[in-house]
Short mmCIF file of C-alpha atoms in Angstrom, two decimals:
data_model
loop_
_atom_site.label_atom_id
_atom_site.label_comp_id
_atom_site.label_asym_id
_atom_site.label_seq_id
_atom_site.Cartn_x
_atom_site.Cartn_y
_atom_site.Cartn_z
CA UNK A 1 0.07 -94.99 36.23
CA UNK A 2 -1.66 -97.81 38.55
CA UNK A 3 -2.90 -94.61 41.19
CA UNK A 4 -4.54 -93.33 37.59
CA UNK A 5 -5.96 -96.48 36.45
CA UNK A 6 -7.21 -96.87 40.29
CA UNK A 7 -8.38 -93.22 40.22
CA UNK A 8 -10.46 -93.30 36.75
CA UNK A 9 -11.79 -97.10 37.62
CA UNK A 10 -13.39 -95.34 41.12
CA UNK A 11 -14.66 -92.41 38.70
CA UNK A 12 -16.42 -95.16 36.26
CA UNK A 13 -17.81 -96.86 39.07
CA UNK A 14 -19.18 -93.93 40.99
CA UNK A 15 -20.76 -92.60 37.77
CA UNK A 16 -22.18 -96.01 37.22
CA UNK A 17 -23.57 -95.69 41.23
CA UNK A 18 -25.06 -92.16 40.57
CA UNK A 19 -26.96 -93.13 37.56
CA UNK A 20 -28.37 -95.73 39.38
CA UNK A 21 -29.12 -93.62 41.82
CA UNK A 22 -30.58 -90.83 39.05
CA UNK A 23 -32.65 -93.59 37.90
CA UNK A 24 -33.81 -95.42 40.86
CA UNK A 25 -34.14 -92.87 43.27
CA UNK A 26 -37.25 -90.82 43.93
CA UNK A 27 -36.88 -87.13 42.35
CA UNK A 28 -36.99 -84.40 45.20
CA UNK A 29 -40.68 -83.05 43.35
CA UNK A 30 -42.29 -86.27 44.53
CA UNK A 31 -41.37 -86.04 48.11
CA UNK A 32 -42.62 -82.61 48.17
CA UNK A 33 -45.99 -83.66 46.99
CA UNK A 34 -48.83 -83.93 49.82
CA UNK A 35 -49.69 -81.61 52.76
CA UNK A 36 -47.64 -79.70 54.84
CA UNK A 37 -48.48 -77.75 58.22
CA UNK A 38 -46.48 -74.99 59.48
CA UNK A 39 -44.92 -75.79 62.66
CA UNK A 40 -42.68 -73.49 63.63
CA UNK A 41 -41.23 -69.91 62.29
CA UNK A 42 -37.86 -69.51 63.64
CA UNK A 43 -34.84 -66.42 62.89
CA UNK A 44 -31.23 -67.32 62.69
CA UNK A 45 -28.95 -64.34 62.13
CA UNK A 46 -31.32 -62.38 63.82
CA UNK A 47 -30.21 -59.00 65.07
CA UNK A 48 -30.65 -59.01 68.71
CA UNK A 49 -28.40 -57.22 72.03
CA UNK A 50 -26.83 -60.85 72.87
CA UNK A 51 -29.22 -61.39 75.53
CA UNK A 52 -31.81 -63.33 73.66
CA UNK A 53 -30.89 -66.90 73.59
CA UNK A 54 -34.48 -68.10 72.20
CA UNK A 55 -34.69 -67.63 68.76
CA UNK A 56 -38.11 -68.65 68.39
CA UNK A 57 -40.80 -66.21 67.83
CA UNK A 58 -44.33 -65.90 68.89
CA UNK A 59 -47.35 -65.20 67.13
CA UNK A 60 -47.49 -61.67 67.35
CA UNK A 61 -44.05 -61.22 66.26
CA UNK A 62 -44.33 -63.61 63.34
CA UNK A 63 -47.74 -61.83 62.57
CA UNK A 64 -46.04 -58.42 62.68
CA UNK A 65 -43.07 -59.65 60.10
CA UNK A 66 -45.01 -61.38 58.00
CA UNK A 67 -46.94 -58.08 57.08
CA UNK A 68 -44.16 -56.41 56.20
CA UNK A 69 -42.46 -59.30 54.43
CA UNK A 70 -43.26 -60.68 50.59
CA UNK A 71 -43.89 -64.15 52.25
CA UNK A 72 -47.14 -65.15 52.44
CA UNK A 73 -49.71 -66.16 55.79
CA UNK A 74 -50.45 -69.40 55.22
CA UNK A 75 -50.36 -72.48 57.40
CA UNK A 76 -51.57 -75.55 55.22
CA UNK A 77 -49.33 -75.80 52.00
CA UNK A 78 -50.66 -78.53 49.76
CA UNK A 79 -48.47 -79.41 47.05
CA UNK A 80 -50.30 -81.03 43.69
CA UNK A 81 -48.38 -82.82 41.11
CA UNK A 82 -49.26 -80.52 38.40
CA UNK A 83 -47.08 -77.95 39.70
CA UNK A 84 -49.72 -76.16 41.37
CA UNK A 85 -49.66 -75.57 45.33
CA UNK A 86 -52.82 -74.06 47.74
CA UNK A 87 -52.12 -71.96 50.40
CA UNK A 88 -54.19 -72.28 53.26
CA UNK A 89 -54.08 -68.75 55.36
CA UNK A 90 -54.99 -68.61 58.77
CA UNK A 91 -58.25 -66.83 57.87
CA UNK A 92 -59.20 -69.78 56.13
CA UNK A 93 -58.69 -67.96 52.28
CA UNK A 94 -57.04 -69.65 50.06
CA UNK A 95 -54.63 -69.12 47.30
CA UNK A 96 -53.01 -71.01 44.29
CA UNK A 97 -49.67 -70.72 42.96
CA UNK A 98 -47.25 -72.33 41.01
CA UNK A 99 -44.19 -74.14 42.54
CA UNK A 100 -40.65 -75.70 40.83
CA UNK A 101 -37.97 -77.46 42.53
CA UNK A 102 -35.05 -75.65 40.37
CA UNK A 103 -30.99 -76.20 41.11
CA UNK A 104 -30.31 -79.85 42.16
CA UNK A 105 -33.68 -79.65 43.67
CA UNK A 106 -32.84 -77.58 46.58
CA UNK A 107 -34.60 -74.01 45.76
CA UNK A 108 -38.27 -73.96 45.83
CA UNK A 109 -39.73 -71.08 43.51
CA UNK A 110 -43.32 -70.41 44.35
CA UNK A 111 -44.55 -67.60 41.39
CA UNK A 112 -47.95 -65.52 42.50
CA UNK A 113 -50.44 -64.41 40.30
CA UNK A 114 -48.93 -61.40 38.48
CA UNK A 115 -45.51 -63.17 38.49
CA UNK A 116 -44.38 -62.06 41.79
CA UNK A 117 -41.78 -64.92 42.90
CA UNK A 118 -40.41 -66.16 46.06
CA UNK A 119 -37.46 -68.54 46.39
CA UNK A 120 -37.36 -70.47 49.53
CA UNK A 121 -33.92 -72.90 50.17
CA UNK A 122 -35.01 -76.38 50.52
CA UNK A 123 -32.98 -77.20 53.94
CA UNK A 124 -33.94 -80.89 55.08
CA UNK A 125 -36.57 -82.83 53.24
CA UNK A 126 -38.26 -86.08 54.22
CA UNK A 127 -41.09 -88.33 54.16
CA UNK A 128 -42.71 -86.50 57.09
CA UNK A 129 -41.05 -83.42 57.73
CA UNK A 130 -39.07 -80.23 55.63
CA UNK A 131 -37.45 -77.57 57.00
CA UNK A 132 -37.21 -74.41 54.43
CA UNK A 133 -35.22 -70.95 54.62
CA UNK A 134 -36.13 -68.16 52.89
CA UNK A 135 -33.68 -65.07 52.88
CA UNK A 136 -34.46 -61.86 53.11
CA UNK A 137 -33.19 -58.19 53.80
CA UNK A 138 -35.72 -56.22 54.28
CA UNK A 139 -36.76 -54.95 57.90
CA UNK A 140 -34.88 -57.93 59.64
CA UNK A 141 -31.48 -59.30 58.84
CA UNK A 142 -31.52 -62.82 58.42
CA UNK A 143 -32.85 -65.52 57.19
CA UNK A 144 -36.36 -67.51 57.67
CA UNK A 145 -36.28 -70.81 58.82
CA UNK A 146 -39.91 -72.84 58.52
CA UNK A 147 -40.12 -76.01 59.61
CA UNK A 148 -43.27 -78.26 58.10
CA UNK A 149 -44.54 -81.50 58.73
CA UNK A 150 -46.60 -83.62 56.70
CA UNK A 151 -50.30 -83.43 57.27
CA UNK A 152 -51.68 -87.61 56.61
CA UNK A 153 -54.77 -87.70 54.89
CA UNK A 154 -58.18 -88.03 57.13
CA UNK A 155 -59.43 -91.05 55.46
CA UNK A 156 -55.85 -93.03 56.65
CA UNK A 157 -56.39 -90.95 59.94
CA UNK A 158 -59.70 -92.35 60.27
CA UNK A 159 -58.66 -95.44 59.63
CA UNK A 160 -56.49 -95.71 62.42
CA UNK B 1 -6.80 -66.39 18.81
CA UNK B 2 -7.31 -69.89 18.06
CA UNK B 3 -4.89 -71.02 15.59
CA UNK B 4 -1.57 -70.77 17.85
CA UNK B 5 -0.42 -73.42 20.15
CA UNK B 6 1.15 -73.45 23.12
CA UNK B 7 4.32 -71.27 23.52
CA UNK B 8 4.08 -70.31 19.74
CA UNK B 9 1.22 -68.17 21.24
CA UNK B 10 1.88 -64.13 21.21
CA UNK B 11 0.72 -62.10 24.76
CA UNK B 12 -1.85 -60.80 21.88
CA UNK B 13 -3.29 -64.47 20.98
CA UNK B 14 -3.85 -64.96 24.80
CA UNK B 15 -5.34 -61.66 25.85
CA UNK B 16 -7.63 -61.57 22.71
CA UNK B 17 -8.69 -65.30 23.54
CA UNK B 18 -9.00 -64.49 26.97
CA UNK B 19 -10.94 -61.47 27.01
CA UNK B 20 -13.93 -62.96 24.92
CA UNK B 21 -13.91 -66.31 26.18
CA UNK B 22 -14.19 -65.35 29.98
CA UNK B 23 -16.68 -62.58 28.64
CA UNK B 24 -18.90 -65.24 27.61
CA UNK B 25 -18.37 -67.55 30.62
CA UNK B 26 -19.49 -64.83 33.00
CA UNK B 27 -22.72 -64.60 31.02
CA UNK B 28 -23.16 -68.10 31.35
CA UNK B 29 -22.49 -68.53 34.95
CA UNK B 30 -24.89 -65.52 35.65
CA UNK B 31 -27.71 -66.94 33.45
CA UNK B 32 -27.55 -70.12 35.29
CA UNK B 33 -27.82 -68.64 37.96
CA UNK B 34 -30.67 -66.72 37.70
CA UNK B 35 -33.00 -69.65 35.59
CA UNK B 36 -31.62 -72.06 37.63
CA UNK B 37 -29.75 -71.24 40.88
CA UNK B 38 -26.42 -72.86 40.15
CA UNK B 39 -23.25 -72.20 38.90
CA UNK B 40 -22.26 -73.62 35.85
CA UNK B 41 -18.75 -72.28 35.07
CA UNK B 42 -16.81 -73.77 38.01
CA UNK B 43 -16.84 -76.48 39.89
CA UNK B 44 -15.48 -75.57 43.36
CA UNK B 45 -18.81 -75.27 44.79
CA UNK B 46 -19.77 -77.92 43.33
CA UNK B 47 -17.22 -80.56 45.20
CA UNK B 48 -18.19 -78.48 48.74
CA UNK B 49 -22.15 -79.47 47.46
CA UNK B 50 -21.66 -82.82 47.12
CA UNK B 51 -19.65 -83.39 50.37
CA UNK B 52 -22.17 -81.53 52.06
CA UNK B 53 -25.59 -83.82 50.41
CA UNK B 54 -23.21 -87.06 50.80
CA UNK B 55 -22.69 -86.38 54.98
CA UNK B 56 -26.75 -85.28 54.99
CA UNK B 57 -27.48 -88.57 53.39
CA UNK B 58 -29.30 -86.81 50.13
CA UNK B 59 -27.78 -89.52 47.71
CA UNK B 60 -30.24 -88.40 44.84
CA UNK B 61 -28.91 -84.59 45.23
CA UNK B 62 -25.56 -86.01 45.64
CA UNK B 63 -25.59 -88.09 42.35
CA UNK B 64 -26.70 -85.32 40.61
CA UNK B 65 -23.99 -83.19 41.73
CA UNK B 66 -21.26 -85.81 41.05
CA UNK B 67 -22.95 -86.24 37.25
CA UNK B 68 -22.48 -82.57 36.59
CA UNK B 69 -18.85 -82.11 38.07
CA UNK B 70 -17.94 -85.25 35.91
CA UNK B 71 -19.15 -83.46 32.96
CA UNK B 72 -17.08 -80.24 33.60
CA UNK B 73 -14.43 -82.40 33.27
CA UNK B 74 -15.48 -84.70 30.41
CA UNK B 75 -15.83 -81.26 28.61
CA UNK B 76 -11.95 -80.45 29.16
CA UNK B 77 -11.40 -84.44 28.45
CA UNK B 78 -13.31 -83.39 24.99
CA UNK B 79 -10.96 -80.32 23.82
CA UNK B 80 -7.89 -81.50 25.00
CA UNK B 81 -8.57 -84.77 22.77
CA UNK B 82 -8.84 -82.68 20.07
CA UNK B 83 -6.08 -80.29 20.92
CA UNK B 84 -3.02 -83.28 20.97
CA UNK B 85 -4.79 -85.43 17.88
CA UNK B 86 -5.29 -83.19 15.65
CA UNK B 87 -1.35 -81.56 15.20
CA UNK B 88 -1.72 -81.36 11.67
CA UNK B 89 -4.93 -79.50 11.02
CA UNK B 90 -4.26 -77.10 14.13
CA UNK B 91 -6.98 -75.18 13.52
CA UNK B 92 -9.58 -77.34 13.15
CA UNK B 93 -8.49 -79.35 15.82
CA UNK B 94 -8.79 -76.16 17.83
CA UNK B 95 -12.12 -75.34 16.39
CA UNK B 96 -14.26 -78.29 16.50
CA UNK B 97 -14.68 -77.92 20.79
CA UNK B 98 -15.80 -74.57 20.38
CA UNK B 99 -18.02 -75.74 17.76
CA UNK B 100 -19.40 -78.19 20.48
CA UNK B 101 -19.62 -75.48 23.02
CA UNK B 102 -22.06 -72.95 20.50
CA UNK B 103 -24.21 -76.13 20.32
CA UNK B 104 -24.25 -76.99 23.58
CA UNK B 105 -25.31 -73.39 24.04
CA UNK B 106 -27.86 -72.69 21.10
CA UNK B 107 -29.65 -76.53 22.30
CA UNK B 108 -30.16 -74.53 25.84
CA UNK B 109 -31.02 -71.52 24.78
CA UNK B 110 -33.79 -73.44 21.88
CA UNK B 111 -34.78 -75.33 24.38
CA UNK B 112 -35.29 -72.47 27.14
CA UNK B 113 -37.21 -70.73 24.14
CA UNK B 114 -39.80 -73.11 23.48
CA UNK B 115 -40.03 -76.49 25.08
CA UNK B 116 -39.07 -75.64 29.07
CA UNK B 117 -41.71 -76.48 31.58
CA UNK B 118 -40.17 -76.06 34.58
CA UNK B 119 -39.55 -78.95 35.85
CA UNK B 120 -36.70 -80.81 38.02
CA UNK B 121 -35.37 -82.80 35.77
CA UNK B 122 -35.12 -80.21 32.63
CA UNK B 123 -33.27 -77.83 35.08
CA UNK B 124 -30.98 -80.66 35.96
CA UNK B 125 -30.11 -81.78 32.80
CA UNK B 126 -30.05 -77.91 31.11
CA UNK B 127 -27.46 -77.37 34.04
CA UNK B 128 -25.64 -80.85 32.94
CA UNK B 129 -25.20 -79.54 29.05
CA UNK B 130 -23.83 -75.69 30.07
CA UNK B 131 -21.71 -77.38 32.76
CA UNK B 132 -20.21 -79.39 29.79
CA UNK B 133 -19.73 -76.51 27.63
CA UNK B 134 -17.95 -74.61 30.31
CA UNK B 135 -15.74 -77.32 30.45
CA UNK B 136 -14.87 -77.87 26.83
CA UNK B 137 -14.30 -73.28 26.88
CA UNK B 138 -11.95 -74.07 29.68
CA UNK B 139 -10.29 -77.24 28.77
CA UNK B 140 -9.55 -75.66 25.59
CA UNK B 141 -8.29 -72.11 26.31
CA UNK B 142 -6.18 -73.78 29.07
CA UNK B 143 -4.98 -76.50 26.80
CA UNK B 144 -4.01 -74.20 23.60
CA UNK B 145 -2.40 -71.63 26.20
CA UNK B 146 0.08 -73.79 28.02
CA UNK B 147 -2.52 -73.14 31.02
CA UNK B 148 -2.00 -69.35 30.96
CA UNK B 149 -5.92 -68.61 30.28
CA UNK B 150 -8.28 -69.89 32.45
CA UNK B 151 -11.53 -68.58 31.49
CA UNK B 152 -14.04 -70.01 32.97
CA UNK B 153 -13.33 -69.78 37.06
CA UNK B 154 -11.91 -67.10 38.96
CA UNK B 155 -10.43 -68.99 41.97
CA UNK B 156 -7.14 -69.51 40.41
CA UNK B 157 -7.30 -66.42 38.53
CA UNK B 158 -7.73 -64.22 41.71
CA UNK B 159 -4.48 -66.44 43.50
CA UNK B 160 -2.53 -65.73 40.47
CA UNK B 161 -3.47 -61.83 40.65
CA UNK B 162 -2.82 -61.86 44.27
CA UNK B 163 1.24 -64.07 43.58
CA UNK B 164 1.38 -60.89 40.56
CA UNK B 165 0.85 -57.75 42.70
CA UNK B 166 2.82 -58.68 45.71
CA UNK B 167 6.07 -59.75 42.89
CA UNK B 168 5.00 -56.46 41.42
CA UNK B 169 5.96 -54.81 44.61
CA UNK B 170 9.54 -55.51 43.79
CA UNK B 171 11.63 -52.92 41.20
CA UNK B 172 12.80 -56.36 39.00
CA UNK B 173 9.87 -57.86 38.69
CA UNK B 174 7.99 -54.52 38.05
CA UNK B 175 10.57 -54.23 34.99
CA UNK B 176 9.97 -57.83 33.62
CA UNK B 177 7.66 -57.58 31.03
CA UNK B 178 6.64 -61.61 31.34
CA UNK B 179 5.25 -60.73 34.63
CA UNK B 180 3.89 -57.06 33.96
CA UNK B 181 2.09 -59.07 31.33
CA UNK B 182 0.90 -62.18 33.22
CA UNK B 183 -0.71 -58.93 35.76
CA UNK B 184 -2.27 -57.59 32.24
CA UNK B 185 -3.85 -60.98 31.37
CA UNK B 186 -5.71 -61.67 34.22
CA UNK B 187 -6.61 -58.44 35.03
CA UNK B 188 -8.56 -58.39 31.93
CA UNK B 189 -9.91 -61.92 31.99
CA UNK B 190 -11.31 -60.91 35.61
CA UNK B 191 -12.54 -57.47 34.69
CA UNK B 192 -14.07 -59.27 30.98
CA UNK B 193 -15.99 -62.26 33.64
CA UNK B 194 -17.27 -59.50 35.44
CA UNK B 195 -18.68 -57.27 32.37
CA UNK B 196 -20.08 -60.56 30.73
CA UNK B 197 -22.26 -61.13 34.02
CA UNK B 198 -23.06 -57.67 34.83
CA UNK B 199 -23.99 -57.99 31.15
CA UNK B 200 -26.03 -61.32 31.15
CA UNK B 201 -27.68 -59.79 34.26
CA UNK B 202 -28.91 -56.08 32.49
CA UNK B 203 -30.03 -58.37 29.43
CA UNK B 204 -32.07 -60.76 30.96
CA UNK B 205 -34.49 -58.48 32.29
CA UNK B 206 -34.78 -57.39 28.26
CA UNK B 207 -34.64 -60.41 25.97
CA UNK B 208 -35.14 -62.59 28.76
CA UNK B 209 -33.56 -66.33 27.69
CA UNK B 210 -32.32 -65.18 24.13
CA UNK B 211 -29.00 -63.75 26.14
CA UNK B 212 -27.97 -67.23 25.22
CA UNK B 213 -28.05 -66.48 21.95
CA UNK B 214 -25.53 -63.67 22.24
CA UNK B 215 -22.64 -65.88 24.08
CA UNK B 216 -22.72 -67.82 20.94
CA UNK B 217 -22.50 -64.27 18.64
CA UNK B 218 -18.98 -63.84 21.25
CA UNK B 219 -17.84 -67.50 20.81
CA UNK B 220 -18.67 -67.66 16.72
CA UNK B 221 -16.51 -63.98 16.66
CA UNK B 222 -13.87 -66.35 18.07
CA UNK B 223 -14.53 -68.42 15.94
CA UNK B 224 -14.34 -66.40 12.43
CA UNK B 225 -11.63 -64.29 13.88
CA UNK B 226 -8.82 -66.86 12.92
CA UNK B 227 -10.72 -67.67 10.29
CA UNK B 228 -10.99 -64.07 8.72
CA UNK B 229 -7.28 -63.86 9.31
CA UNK B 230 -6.39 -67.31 7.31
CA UNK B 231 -8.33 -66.24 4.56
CA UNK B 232 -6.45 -62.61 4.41
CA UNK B 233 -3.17 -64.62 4.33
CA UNK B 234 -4.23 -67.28 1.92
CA UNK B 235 -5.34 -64.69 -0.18
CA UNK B 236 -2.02 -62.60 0.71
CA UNK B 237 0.17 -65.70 -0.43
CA UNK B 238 -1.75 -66.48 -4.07
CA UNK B 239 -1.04 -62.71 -4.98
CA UNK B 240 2.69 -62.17 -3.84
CA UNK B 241 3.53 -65.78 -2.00
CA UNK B 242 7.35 -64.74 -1.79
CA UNK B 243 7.27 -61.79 -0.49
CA UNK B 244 4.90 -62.67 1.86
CA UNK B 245 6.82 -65.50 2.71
CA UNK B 246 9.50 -63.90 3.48
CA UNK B 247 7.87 -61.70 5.63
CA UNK B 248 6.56 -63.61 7.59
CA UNK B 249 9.73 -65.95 7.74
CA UNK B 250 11.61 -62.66 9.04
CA UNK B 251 8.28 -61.56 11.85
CA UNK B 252 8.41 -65.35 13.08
CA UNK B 253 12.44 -65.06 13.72
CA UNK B 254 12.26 -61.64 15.28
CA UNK B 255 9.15 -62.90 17.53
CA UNK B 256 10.15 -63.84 20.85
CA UNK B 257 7.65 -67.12 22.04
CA UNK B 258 5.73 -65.86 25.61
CA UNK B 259 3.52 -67.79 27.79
CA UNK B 260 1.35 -65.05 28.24
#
């Protein structure tokens, strides 16, 4: 009986922690919010002969893939608080689509015009960088990892 | 389905109970995951989550985790509360965590309709309430079964099916109906999980959220079904009560109590 009363006195106290936590605690969705630059497209699972020990891509490659892939050429991602998030291409075009944080905040759904949606996995998230993975299995195997870090405003850039 | 207790319970009251509960579950769990990208009928994931957000430092992710798996099992705590206080009024006692569960359900499924915005915290707490409800479905078909029907998870199920077919490969066990029947039960609770999300799945590109709605047509069937069959006997009783009576006096002698 004592382990029990031990056991369900831990449980009371640890739901006590987490909804301080809940409460306290910055929500996933504001972290996310500001600008993000693409720096670096890598493949893990990748089907390759065994010789390739750099799974890091280059330009051309990722420019080839990402033409055949549903995920979009963009290198600025700037994330708004109403939900709403620009995509900066290379070419300078932009584009706006809607973004949610769904599961325990760890899938990022990004819907298109014309309801087309993409789900990327939310792998590491921080104040100044976010790695993301988005799966696939179309033309190659594997899965899509992006890694982002945060672009500081110019004004505080100028300022220093 | 609902009405029998324990080992009082007939290989019919189980399978019956079985069948539709674990058909609705699977519709749950695959609606769930498809608005929301978790699982909300079992909870094994959900422990290898949290361990995983606590040792990447994500306390906010891993709070959120530990909420819902506390509610899984405040939603067994729930039916089970009702199960061993209310002895008298079997029934009812029996009844009321369902009730709960259809709530739970129809409060989702109303809110999915016409309030959701997508956001975080909705998803989180949507997830919290169907988490609950799962665990009030499996607290009490576990609870009212002697543990025999699990409905809601398929982890023990598939170790149990696994333990049946290899005792099945011996002539004695092959010839004892308790464990020809155990093999019965949870081959239909797995094949009924798997038709309730292939289900959920095919609807949801029709009717979109209202699939909700139909879980709780299953559950209120389960519901009425006991019901239905009180009333027929009730009604059976006021027009001949003894020979009724004595019917069912003789049925209940000749019927042999099973766990499954």
């Amino acid at each position: 009986m004592t382990v029990v009363r031990l056991f369900l006195s831990v449980l009371f106290a640890l739901l006590l922690f987490s909804g301080f936590i809940i409460l306290n605690k910055e929500s996933p969705e504001k972290d996310l919010i500001g600008q993000w630059e693409e720096v670096s497209w890598e493949y893990e699972k990748v089907n390759h002969d065994g010789t390739l020990i750099d799974f890091q891509i280059n330009d051309g490659q990722q420019e080839e893939i990402r033409k055949n892939l549903l995920i979009h050429k963009s290198e600025i991602w700037s994330f708004f608080s109403d939900h709403t998030l620009d995509l900066k291409t290379i070419e300078g075009t932009s584009e706006k689509v809607v973004w949610n944080l769904k599961g325990r905040g760890h899938i990022l759904e990004l819907e298109h015009e014309g309801k087309r949606v993409e789900d990327y996995q939310i792998q590491y998230l921080s104040h100044d960088s976010m790695i993301i993975h988005f799966n696939f299995d179309l033309q190659v195997r594997g899965i899509v990892k992006m890694t982002f870090k945060r672009k500081m405003k110019e004004e505080y850039a100028q300022k220093i | 389905m609902l009405r029998k207790y324990s080992n009082y319970r007939t290989f019919k009251d189980n399978l019956q109970l079985g069948i539709l509960t674990s058909f609705s579950a699977g519709m749950v769990n695959v609606m769930s995951v498809i608005l929301f990208f978790a699982f909300t009928s079992n909870v094994t994931g959900h422990y290898a989550i949290l361990a995983q957000e606590i040792s990447k430092g994500n306390w906010f992710q891993a709070a959120i985790v530990f909420v819902w798996i506390s509610l899984f099992m405040a939603g067994s705590f729930t039916s089970n509360l009702f199960v061993i206080n209310g002895k008298n009024r079997r029934y009812l006692a029996h009844l009321i965590p369902m009730v709960f569960e259809v709530i739970c359900l129809l409060c989702v499924a109303l809110y999915l309709q016409y309030y959701y915005q997508d956001t975080l915290k909705e998803t989180e707490f949507l997830i919290a309430i169907l988490l609950y409800s799962m665990g009030l479905q499996n607290g009490l078909t576990a609870s009212i079964s002697n543990f025999a029907v699990k409905t809601t998870h398929l982890t023990g199920l598939t170790t149990d099916l696994g333990i049946t077919f290899s005792m099945l490969t011996k002539r004695e066990f092959r010839e004892d109906l308790e464990t020809v029947r155990k093999a019965k039960l949870l081959i239909s609770i797995l094949c009924s999980y798997l038709s309730g999300g292939i289900l959920a799945g095919l609807l949801y590109s029709i009717i979109q959220v209202k699939t909700f709605y139909i879980v709780c047509v299953v559950l209120t069937i389960v519901m009425l079904y006991d019901y239905y069959k009180l009333a027929i006997f009730k009604l059976a009783q006021r027009k001949q009560p003894y020979i009724k009576r004595d019917l069912l006096k003789r049925r209940r002698r000749e019927r042999k109590p099973s766990l499954y």
